PDB file of C-alpha atoms in Angstrom:
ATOM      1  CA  UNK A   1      -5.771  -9.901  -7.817  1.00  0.00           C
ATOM      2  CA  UNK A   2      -5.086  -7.491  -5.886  1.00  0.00           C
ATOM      3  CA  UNK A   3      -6.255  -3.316  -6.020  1.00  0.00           C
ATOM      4  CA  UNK A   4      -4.593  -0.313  -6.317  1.00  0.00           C
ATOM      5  CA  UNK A   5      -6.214   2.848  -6.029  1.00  0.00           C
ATOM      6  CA  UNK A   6      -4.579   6.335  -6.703  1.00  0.00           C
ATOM      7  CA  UNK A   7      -7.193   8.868  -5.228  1.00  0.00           C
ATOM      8  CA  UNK A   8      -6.363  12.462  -6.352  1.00  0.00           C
ATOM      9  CA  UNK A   9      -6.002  15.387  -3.792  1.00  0.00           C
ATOM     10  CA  UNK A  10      -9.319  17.288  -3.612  1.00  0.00           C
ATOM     11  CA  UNK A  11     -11.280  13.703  -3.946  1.00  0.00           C
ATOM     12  CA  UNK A  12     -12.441  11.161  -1.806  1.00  0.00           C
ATOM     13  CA  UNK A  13     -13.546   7.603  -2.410  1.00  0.00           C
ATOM     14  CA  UNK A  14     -16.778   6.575  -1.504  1.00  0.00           C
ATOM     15  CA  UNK A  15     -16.799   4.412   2.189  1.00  0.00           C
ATOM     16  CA  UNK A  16     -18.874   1.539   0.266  1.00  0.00           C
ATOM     17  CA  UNK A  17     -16.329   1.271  -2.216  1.00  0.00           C
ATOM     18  CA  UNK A  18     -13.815   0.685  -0.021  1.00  0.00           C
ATOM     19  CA  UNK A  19     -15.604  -1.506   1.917  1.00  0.00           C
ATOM     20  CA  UNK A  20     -16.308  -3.601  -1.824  1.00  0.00           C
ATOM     21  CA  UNK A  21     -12.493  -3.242  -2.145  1.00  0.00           C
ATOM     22  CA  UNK A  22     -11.414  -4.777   0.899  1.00  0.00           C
ATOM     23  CA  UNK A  23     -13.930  -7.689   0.802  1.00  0.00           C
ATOM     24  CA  UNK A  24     -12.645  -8.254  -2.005  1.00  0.00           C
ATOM     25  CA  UNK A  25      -8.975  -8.231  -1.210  1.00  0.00           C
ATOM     26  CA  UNK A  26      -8.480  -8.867   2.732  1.00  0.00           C
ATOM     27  CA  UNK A  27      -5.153  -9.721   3.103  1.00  0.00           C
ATOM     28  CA  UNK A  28      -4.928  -5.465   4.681  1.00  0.00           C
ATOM     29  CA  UNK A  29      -4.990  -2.630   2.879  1.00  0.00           C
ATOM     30  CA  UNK A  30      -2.149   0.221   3.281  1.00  0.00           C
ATOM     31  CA  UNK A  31      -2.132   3.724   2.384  1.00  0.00           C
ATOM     32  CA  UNK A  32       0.869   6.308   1.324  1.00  0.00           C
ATOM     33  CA  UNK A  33       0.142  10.002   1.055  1.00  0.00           C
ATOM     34  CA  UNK A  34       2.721  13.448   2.224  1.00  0.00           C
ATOM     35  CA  UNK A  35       2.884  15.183   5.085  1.00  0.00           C
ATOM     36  CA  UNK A  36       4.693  18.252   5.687  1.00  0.00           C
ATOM     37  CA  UNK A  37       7.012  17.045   2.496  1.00  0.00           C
ATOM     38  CA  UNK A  38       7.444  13.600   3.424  1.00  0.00           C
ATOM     39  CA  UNK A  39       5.834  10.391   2.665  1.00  0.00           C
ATOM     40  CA  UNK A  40       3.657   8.996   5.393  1.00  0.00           C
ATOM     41  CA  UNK A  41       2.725   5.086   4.914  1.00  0.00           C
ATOM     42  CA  UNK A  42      -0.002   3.075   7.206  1.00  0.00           C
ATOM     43  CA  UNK A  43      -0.420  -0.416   6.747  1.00  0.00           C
ATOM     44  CA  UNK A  44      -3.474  -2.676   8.292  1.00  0.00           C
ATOM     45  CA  UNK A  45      -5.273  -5.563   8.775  1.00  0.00           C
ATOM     46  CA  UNK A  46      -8.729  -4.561  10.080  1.00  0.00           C
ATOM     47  CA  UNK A  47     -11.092  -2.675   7.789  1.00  0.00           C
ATOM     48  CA  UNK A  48     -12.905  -0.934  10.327  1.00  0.00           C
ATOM     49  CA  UNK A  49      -9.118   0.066  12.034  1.00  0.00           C
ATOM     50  CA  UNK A  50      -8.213   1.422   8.265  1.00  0.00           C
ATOM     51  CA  UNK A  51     -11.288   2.933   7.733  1.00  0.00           C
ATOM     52  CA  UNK A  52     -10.938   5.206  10.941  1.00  0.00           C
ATOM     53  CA  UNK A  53      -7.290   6.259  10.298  1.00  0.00           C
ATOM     54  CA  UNK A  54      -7.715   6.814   6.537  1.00  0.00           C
ATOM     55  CA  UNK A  55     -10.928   9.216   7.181  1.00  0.00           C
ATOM     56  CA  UNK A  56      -8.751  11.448   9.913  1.00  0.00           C
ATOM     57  CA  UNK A  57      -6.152  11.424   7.370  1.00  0.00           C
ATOM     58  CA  UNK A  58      -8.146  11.736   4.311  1.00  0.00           C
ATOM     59  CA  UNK A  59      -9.405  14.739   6.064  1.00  0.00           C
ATOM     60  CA  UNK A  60      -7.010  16.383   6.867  1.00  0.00           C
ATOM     61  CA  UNK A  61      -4.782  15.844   4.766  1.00  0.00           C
ATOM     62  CA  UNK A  62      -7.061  15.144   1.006  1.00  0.00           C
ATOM     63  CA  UNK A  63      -6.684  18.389   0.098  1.00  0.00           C
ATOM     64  CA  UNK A  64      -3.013  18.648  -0.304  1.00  0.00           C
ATOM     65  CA  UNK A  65      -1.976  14.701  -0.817  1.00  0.00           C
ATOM     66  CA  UNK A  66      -2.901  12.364  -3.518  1.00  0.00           C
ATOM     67  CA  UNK A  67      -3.502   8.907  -1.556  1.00  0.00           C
ATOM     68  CA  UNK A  68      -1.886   5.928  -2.809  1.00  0.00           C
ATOM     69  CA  UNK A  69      -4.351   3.038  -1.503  1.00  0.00           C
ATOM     70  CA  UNK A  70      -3.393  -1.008  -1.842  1.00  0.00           C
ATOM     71  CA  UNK A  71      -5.921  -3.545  -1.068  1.00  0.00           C
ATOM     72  CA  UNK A  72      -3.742  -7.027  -0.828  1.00  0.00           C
ATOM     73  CA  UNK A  73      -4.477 -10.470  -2.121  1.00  0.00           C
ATOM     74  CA  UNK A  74      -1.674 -12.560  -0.671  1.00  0.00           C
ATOM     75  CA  UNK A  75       0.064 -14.929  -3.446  1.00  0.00           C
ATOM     76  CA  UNK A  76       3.872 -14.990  -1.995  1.00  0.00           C
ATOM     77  CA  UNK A  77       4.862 -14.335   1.131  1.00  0.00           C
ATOM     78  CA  UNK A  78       3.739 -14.643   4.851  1.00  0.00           C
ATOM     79  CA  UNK A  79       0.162 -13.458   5.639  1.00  0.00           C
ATOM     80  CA  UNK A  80       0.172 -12.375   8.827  1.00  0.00           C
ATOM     81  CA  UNK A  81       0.499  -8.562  10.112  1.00  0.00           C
ATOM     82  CA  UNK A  82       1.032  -5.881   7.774  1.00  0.00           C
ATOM     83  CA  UNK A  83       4.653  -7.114   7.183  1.00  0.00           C
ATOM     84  CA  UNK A  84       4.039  -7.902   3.195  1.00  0.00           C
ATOM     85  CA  UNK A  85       1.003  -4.733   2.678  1.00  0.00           C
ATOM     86  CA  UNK A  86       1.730  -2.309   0.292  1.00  0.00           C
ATOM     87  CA  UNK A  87       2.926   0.672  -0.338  1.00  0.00           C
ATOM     88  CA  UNK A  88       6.517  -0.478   0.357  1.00  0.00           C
ATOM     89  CA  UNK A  89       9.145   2.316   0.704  1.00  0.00           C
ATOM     90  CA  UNK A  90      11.657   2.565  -2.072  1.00  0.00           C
ATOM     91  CA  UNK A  91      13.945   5.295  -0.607  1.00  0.00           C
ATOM     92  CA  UNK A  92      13.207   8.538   1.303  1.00  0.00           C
ATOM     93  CA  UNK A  93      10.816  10.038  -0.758  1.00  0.00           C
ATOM     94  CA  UNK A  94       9.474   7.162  -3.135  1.00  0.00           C
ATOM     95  CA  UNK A  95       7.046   4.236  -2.229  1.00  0.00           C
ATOM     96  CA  UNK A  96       5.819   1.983  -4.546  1.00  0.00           C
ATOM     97  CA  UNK A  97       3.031  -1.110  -4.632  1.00  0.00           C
ATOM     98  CA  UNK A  98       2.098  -3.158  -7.484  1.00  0.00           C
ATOM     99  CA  UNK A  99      -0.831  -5.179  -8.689  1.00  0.00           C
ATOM    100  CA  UNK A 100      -0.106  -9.071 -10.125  1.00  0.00           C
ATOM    101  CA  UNK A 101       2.126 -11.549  -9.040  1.00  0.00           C
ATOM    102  CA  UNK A 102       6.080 -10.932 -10.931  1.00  0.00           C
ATOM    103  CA  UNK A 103       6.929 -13.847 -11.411  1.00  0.00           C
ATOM    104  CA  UNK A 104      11.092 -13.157 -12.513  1.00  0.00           C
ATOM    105  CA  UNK A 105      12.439 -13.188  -9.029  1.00  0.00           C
ATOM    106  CA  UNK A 106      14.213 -15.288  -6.222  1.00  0.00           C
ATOM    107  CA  UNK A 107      11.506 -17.551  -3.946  1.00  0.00           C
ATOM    108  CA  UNK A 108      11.179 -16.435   0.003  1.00  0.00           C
ATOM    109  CA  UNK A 109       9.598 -17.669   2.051  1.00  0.00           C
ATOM    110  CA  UNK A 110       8.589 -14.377   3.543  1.00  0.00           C
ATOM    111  CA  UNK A 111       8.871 -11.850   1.238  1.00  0.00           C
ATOM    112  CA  UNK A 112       5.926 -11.495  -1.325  1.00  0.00           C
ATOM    113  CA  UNK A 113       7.447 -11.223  -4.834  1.00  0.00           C
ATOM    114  CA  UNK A 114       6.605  -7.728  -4.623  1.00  0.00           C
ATOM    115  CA  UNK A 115       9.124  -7.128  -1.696  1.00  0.00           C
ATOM    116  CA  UNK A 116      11.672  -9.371  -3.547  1.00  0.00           C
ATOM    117  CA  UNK A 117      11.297  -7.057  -6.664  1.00  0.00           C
ATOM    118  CA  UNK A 118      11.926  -3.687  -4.443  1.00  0.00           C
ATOM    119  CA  UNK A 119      15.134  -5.274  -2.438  1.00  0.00           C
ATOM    120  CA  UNK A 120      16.702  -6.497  -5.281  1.00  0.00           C
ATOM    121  CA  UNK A 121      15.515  -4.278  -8.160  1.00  0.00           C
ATOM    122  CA  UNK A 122      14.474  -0.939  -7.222  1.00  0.00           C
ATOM    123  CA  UNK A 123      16.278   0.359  -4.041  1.00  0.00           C
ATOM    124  CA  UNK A 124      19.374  -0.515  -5.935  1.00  0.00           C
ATOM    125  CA  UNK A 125      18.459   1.974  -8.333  1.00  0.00           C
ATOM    126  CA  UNK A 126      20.455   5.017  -9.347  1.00  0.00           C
ATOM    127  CA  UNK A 127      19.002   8.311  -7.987  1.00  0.00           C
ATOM    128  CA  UNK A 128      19.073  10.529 -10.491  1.00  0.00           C
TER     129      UNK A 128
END
């Protein structure tokens, strides 16, 4: 199954436990923290390409950004790219990703269930 990680501003996670994550789950890994009030989302493949990016980031920007981290298992959906990684934007200003396979939605051939869920569920959402 897959793993998702909320690291709190002012903390870090430890490089071999994200390495133990990813090995674990290697279907990419994707990452959602703000920047200058917005929501920034990167999605990847390579561990050693996410591990770069995310220490930059986590440096510069840990101190003022909790990190939403997903580590992806592929159960639905196409594997290649980043195309089905999580965290998948809701609307400006809310992302989401989600652990476990929901099972309650239409087949695609494409989309992992999790993408299904946020088309047809949550982006249609009131904004309240």
């Amino acid at each position: 199954m897959c793993l998702l990680v909320l690291q709190n501003k002012n903390a870090t996670i430890d490089e071999s436990s994200l390495k133990n994550a990813y090995n674990s789950n290697e279907d990419g890994v994707g990452y959602s923290f703000v920047n200058d009030g917005k929501i920034t989302t990167k999605k990847f493949r390579s561990y050693s390409k996410f591990l770069k990016q995310w220490l930059v980031d986590n440096e510069q920007f840990g101190s003022s950004s909790p990190f939403l981290l997903h580590f992806r298992l592929a159960t639905h959906g196409v594997e290649q790219g980043t195309f089905n990684v999580h965290p998948f934007k809701v609307r400006e200003g809310m992302v989401f990703a989600h652990n476990g396979i929901i099972n309650e939605v239409d087949k695609d051939l494409k989309l992992s269930d999790t993408q299904v869920f946020n088309r047809d569920v949550l982006q249609g959402l009131k904004k309240t």
